[in-house]
Coordinates of C-alpha atoms and ligand atoms in Angstrom, one line a residue:
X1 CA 17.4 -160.4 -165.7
X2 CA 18.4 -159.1 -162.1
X3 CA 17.3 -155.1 -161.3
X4 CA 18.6 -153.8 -158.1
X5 CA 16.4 -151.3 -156.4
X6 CA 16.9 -149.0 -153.8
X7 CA 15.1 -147.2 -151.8
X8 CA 15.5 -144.0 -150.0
X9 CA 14.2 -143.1 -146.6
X10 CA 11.0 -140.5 -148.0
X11 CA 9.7 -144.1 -149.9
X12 CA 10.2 -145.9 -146.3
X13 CA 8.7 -143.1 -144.4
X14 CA 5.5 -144.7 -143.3
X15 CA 2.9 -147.5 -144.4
X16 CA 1.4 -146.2 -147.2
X17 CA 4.8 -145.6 -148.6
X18 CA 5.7 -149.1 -148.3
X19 CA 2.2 -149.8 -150.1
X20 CA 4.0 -148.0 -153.0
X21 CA 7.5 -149.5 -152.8
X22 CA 5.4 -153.1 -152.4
X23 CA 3.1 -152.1 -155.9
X24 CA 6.4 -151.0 -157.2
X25 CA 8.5 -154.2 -156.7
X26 CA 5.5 -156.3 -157.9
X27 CA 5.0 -154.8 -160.9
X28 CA 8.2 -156.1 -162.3
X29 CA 9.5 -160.2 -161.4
X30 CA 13.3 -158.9 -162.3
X31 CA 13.2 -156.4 -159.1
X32 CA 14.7 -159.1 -157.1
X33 CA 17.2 -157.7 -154.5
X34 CA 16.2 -154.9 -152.7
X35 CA 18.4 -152.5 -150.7
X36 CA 16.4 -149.8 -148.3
X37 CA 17.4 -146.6 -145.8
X38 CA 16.0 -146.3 -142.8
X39 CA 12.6 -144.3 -142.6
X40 CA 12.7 -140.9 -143.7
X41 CA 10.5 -137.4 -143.1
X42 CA 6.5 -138.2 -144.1
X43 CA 6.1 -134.5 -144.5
X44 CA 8.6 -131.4 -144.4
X45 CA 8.8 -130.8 -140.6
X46 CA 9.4 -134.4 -139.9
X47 CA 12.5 -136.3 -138.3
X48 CA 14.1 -139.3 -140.2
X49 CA 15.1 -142.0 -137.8
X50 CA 18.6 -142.0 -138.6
X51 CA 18.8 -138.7 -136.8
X52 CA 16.8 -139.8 -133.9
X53 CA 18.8 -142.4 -133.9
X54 CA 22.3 -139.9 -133.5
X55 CA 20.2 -137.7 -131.1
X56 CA 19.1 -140.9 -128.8
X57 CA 22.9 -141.4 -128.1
X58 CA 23.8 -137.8 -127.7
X59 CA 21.4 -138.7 -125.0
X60 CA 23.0 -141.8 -124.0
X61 CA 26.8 -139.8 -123.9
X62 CA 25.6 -136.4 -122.1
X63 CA 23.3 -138.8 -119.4
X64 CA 20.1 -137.4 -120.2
X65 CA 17.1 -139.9 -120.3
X66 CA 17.1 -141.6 -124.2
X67 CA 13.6 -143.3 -123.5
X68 CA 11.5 -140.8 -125.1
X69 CA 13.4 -140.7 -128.7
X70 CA 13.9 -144.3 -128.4
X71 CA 9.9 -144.7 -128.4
X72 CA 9.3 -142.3 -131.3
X73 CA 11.7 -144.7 -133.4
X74 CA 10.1 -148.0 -132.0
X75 CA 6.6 -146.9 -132.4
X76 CA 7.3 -145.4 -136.0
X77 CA 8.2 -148.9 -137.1
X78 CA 5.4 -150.6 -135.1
X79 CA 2.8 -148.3 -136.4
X80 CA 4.3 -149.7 -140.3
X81 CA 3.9 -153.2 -139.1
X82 CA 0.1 -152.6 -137.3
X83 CA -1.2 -150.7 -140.2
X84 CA 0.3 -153.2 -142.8
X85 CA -1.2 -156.5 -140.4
X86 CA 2.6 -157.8 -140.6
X87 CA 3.2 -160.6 -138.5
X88 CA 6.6 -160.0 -137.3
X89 CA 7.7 -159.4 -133.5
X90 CA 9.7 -156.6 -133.5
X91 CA 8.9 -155.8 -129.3
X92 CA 12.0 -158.1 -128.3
X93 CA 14.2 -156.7 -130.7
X94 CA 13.6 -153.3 -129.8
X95 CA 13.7 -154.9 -126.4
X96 CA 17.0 -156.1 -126.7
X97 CA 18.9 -153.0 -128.1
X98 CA 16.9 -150.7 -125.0
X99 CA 18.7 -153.2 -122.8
X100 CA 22.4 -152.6 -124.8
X101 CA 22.0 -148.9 -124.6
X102 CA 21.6 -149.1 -121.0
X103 CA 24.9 -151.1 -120.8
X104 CA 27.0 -148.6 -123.9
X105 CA 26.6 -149.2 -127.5
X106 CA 28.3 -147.4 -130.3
X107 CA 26.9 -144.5 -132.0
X108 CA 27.0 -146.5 -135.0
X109 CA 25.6 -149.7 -133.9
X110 CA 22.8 -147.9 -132.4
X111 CA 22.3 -145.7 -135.8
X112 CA 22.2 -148.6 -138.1
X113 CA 19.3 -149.9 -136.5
X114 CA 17.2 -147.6 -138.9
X115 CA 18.2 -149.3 -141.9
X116 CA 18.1 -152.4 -139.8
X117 CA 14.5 -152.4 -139.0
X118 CA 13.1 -151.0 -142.2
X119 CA 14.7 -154.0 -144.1
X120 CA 13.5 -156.8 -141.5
X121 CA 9.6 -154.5 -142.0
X122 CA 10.0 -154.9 -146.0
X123 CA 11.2 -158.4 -146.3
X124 CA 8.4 -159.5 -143.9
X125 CA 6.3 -157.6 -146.0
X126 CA 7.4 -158.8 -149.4
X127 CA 7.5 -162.4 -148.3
X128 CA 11.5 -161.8 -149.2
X129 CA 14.5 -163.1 -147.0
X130 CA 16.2 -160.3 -145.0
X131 CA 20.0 -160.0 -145.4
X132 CA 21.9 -158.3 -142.7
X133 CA 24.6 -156.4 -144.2
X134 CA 26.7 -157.0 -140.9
X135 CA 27.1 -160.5 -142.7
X136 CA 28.7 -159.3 -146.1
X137 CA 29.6 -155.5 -145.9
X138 CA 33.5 -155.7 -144.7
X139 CA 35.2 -152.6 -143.8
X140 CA 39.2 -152.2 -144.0
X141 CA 40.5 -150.5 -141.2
X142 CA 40.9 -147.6 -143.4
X143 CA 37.0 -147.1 -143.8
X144 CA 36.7 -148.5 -147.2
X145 CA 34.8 -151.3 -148.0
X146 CA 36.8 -154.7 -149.2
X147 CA 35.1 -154.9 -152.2
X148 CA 36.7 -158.0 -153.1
X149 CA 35.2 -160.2 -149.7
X150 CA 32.1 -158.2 -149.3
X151 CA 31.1 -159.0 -153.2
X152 CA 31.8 -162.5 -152.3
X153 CA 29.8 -162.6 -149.3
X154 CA 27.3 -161.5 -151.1
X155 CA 27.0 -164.0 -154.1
X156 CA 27.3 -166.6 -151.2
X157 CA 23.4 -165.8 -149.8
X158 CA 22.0 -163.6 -152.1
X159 CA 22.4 -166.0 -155.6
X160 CA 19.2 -166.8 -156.9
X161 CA 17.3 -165.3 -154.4
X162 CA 14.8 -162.6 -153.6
X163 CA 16.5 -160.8 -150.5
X164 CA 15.9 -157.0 -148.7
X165 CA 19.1 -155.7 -147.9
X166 CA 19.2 -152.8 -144.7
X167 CA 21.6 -149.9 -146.6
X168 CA 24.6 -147.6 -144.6
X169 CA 26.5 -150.2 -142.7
X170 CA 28.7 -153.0 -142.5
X171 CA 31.2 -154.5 -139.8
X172 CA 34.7 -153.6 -139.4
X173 CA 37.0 -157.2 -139.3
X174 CA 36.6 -157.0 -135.5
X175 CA 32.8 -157.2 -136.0
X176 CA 32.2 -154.0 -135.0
X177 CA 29.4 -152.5 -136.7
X178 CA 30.3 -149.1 -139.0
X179 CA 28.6 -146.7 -140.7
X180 CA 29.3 -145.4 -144.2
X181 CA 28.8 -141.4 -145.0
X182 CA 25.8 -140.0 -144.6
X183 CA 23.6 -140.9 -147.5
X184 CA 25.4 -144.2 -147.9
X185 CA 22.6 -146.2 -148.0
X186 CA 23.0 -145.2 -152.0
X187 CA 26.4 -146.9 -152.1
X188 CA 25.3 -150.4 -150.8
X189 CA 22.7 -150.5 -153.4
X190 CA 25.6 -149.4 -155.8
X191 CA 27.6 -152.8 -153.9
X192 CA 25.1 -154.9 -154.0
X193 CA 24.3 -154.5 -157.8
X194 CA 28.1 -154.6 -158.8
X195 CA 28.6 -157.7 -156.4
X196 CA 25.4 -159.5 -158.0
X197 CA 25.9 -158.3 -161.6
X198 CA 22.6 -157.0 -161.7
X199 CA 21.2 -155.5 -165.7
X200 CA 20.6 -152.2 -163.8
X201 CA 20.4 -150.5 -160.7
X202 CA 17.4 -148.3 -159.9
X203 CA 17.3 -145.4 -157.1
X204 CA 13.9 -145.1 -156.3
X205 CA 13.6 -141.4 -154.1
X206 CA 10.9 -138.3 -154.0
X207 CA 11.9 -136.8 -157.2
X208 CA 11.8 -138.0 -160.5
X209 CA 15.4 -137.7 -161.8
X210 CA 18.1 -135.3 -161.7
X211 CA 17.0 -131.4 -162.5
X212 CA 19.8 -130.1 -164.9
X213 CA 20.4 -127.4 -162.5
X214 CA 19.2 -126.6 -159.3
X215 CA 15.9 -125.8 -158.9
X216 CA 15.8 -123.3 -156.1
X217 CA 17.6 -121.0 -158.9
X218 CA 16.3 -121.9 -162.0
X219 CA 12.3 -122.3 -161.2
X220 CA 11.5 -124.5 -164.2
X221 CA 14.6 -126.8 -164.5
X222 CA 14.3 -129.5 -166.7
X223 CA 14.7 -133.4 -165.7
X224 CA 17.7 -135.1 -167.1
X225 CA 16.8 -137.6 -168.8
X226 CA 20.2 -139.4 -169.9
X227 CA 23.8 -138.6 -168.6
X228 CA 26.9 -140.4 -168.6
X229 CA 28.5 -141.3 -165.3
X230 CA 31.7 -138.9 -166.6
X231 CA 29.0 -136.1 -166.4
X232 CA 27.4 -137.2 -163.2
X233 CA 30.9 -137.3 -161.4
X234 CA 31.5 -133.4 -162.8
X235 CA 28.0 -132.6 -161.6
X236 CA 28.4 -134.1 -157.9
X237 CA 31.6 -132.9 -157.8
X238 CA 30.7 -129.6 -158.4
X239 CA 27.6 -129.1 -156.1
X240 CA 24.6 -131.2 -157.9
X241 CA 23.1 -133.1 -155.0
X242 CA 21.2 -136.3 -155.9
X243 CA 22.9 -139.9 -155.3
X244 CA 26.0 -139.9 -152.6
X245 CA 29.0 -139.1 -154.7
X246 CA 30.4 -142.6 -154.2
X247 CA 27.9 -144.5 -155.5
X248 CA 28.7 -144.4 -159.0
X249 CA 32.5 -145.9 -159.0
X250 CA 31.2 -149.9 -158.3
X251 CA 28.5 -149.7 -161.3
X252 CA 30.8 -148.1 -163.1
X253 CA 33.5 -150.8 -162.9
X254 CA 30.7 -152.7 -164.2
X255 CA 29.0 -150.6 -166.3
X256 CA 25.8 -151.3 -164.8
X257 CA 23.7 -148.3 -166.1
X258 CA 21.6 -146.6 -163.2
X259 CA 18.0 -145.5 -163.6
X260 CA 16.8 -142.9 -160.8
X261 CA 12.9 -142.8 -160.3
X262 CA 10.6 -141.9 -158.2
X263 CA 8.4 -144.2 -156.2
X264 CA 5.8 -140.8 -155.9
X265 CA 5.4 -141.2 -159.9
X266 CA 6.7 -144.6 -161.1
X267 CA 5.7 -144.3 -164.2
X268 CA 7.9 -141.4 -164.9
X269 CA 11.0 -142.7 -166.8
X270 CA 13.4 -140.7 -164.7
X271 CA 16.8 -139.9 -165.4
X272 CA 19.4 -143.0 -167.2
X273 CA 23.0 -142.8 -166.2
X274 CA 25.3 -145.0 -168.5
X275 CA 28.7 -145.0 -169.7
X276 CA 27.7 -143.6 -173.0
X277 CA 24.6 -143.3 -175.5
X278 CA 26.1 -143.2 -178.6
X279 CA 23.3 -144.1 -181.1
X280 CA 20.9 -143.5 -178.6
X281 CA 20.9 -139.5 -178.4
X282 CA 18.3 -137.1 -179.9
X283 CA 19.5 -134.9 -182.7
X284 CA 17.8 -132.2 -181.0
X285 CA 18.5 -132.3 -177.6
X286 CA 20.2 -129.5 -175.5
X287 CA 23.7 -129.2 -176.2
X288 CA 24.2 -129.5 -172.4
X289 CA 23.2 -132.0 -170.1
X290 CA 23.2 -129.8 -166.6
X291 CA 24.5 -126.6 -164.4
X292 CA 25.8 -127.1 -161.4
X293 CA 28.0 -125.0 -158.7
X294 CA 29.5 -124.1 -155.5
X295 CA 30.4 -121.2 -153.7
X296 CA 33.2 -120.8 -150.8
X297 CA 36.2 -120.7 -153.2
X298 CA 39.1 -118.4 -153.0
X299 CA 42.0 -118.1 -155.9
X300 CA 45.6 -117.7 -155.5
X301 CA 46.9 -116.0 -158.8
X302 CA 51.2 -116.1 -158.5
X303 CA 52.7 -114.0 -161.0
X304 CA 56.2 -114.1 -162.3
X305 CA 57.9 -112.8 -165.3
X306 CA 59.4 -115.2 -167.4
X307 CA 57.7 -118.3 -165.2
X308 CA 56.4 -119.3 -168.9
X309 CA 60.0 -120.4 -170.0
X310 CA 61.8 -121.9 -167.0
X311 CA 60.8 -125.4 -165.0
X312 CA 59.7 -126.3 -161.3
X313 CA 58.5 -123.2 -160.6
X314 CA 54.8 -124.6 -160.9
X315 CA 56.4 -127.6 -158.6
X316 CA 57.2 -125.1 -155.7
X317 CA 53.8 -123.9 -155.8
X318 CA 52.4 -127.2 -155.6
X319 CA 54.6 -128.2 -152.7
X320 CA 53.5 -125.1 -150.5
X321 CA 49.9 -126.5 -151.0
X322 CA 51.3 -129.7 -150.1
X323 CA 53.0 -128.8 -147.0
X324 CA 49.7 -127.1 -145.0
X325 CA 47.3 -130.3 -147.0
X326 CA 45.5 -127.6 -148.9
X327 CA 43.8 -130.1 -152.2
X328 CA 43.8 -127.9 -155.2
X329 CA 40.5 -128.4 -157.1
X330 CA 41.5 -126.4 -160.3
X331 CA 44.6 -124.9 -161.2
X332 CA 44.8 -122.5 -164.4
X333 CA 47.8 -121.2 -166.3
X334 CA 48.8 -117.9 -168.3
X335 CA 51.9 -117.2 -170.1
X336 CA 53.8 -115.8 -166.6
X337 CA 50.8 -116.5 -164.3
X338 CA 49.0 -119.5 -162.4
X339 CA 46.1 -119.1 -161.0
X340 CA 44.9 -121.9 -158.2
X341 CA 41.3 -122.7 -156.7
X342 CA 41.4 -124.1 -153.1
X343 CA 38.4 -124.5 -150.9
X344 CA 38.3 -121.1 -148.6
X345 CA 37.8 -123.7 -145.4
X346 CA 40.6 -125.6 -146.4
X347 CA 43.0 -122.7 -146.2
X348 CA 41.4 -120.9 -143.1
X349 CA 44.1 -121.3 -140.7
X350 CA 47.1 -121.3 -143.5
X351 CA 46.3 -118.5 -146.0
X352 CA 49.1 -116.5 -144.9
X353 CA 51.1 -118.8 -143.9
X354 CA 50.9 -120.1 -147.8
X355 CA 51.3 -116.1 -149.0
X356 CA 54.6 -115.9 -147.0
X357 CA 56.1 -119.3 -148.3
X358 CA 55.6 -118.6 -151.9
X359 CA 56.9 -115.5 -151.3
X360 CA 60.1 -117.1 -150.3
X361 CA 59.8 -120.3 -152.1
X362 CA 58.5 -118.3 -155.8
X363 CA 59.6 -115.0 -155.6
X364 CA 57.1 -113.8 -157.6
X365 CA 56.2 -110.7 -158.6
X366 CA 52.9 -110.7 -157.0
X367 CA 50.1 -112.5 -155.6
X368 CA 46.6 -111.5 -155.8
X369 CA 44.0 -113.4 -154.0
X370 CA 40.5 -113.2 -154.5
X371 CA 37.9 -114.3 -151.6
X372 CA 34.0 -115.3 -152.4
X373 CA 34.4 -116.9 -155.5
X374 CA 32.1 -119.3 -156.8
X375 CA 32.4 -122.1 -159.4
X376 CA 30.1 -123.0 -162.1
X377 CA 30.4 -125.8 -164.5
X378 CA 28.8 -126.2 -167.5
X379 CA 28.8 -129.7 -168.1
X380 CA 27.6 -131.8 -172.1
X381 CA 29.1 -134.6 -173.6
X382 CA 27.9 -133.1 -176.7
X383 CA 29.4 -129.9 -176.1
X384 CA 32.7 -131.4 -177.8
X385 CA 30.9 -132.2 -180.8
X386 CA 29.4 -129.0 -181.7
X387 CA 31.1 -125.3 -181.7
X388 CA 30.2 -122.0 -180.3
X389 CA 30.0 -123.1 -176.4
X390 CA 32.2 -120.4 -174.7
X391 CA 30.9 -117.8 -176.9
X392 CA 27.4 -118.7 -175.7
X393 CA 28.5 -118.3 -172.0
X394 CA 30.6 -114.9 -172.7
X395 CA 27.3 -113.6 -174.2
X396 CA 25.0 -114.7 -171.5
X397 CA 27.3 -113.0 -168.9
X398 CA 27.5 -110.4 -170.6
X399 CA 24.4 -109.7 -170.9
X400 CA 23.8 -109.9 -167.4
X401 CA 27.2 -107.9 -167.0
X402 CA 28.9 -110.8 -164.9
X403 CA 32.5 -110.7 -164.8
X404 CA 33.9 -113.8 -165.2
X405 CA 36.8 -114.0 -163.0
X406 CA 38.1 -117.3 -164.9
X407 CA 37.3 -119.8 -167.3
X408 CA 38.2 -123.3 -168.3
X409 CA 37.8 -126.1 -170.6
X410 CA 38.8 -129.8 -169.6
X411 CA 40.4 -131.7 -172.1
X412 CA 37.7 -134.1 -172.3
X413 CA 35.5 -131.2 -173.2
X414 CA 32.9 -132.6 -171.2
X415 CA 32.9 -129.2 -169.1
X416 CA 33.2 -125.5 -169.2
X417 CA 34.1 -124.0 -166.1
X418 CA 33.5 -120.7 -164.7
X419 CA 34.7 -118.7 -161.8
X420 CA 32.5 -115.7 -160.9
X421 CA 32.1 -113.6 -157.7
X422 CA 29.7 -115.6 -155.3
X423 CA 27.1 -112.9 -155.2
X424 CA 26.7 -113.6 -159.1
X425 CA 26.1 -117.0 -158.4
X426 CA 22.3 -117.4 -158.7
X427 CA 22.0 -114.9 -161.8
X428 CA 25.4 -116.8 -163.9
X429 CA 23.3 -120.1 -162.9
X430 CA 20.0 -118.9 -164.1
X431 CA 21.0 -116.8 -167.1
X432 CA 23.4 -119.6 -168.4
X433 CA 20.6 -122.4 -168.0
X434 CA 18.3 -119.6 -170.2
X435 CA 20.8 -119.1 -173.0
X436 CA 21.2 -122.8 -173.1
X437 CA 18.0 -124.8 -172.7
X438 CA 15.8 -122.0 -173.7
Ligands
LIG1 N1 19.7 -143.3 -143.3 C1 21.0 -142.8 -143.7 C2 21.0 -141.3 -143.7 O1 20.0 -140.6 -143.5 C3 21.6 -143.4 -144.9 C4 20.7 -143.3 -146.1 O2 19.5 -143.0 -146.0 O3 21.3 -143.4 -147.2 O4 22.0 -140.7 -144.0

């Protein structure tokens, strides 16, 4: 049995953090490969070193002295090892990098470091070998990782072994180190597990699991405890912040289930994500498994008589999108009306550029477009299964005397979608998590 586990910068924050993450890893022999981010805040007003890092060369670029944010990172990590009595001489590495910044390093080189040092700290720690990922994480020129030679990297000095792995980087072909998004450190845990075939993957952060909608709306949100990665993806997509966005397609390809926990309460069981829990589901639990949104929307509804019976005309709407690279995220479709959902930044400089050319291209009879909207999605696997979902939603709105400016269903069934004006948004989240979950 192999379990992958990551943690996240609040569990590498300081020493008696890694006292936890150290307790943690002990308490089970299958937690064998460990993946880590670079130390995060110890308390709310806090900095996490990846952003010192950023901020010590915005120093380095504008010629301002970097010294001072360079010795709050050094000494953060120093005061882990002292406190912990770690053996490890960290002085010449630190050393070494000063001396590369004064010569020019890369923003990301010099940012990686975070991850860098908190994984040499832990492996030291945990009597584990430290694997750089500048040794197995290969970057196409494009920015995406080659799975293919990074996962065999990998499986070349990790097999059999008990390894700490720094998260958030990897080296381009050139050897040039790179960053991944911000966050990232999330997807090389995802890597690692899918490249080492681990039985799970476990995301160890500050809270225990994912809240089935956000909690600075809906004061007593429930933790999720089981979701399937299709609801996951409609949930990230759609606003819910938890693991980076990315990280569930390599697990996924392997259906290696993910268990988020929290190293602040491990004995909570946290929130399961799995391809599917067929068997495994409650009778009675909520017919959905989370609420999630975002505002900053804006909707183009193109009417035309007779659009219903004749074809391309939904074609020349697409292409206008196409030619100013607006993505469409939903598009919706009435008898002799469409109705399309675009980001409101993504159409800032274009809006009426767009207007005129589906004026020309669709002569339609009208366009109406609506600013402010926000999206909601109601997202349940078991919402398929069991009738009376929309009704539910119409009567919770109405009740609250939200108009819904659009609603749809995916095929899948997996989600309900809602469009409602953004200042509705916190009063359609809460009331809809009410009607639902009680
Ligand atoms: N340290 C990086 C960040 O703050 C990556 C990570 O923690 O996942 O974004």
């Amino acid at each position: 049995m192999l379990k992958v586990a990551k943690f996240g910068g609040s569990s590498m924050a300081d020493a008696e953090q890694y006292k936890k993450v150290r307790a943690i890893i002990e308490s089970d022999d299958d937690r064998k490969v460990i993946v880590v981010s670079a130390a995060g805040k110890r308390y709310p007003d806090d900095h996490k070193l990846t952003d010192l890092l950023y901020l010590c060369h915005a120093h380095l670029t504008y010629g301002v002295s970097a010294g001072p944010v360079f010795d709050m990172v050094k000494d953060r990590y120093l005061s882990i090892r002292d406190t912990l009595g770690i053996s490890l001489d960290l002085e010449s590495d630190f050393e070494k990098l000063y001396q590369k910044m004064q010569k020019g390093i890369s923003q990301d080189e010099l940012v990686s470091r975070g991850e860098y040092f908190s994984a040499k700290l832990l492996a030291a720690y945990l009597g584990y070998e430290f694997i750089d990922s500048a040794n197995w994480v290969r970057f196409n020129y494009d920015g995406t990782v080659d799975q293919t030679v990074s996962y065999q990297l990998l499986r070349e000095m990790a097999a059999g072994k008990r390894a700490v792995i720094p998260g958030f980087y990897g080296t381009m072909e050139d050897g040039k180190i790179r960053l991944m998004d911000r966050g990232g450190s999330d997807i090389t845990g995802a890597y690692v597990a899918a490249a080492l075939n681990a039985d799970i993957y476990e995301n160890w952060t500050d809270v225990s699991g994912i809240l089935m909608a956000d909690p600075r709306i809906v004061k007593d949100a429930k933790t999720i405890a089981r979701v399937t990665y299709s609801e996951l993806r409609e949930l990230s997509y759609i606003g819910a912040q938890v693991l980076h966005e990315a990280t569930i397609f390599p697990v996924r390809e392997k259906n290696i289930p993910v268990n988020i926990r929290n190293t602040n309460d491990p004995e909570n069981p946290g929130t399961l994500i799995r391809d599917n829990f067929e068997g495994a589901d409650p009778d009675d639990a909520s017919l959905i498994t989370g609420i999630a949104g975002k505002k900053g929307f804006i909707t183009f509804s193109i009417t035309r008589s007779g659009m219903a019976s004749e074809s391309g005309t939904l074609r020349k709407i697409l292409m206008v999108f196409e030619k100013y690279n607006v993505p469409i995220h939903y598009i919706l479709n009435g008898i002799d009306c469409a109705t399309l959902v675009v980001r409101a930044s993504s159409v800032e400089n274009c809006r009426y550029l767009i207007q005129a050319d589906l004026n020309r291209d669709v002569e339609p009879d009208h366009i109406h477009v609506s600013d402010n909207i926000a999206i909601i999605a109601i997202v349940g696997r078991k919402m398929a299964s069991r009738s009376g979902s929309s009704g539910k939603i119409f009567q919770a709105l109405g009740e609250q005397n939200i108009n819904v400016r659009m609603i749809s269903q995916g095929p899948e069934e997996l989600n309900i979608m809602i469009g409602v004006k953004e200042k509705d948004f916190n009063i359609t989240i809460d009331s809809l998590y009410h009607k639902f979950v009680g």
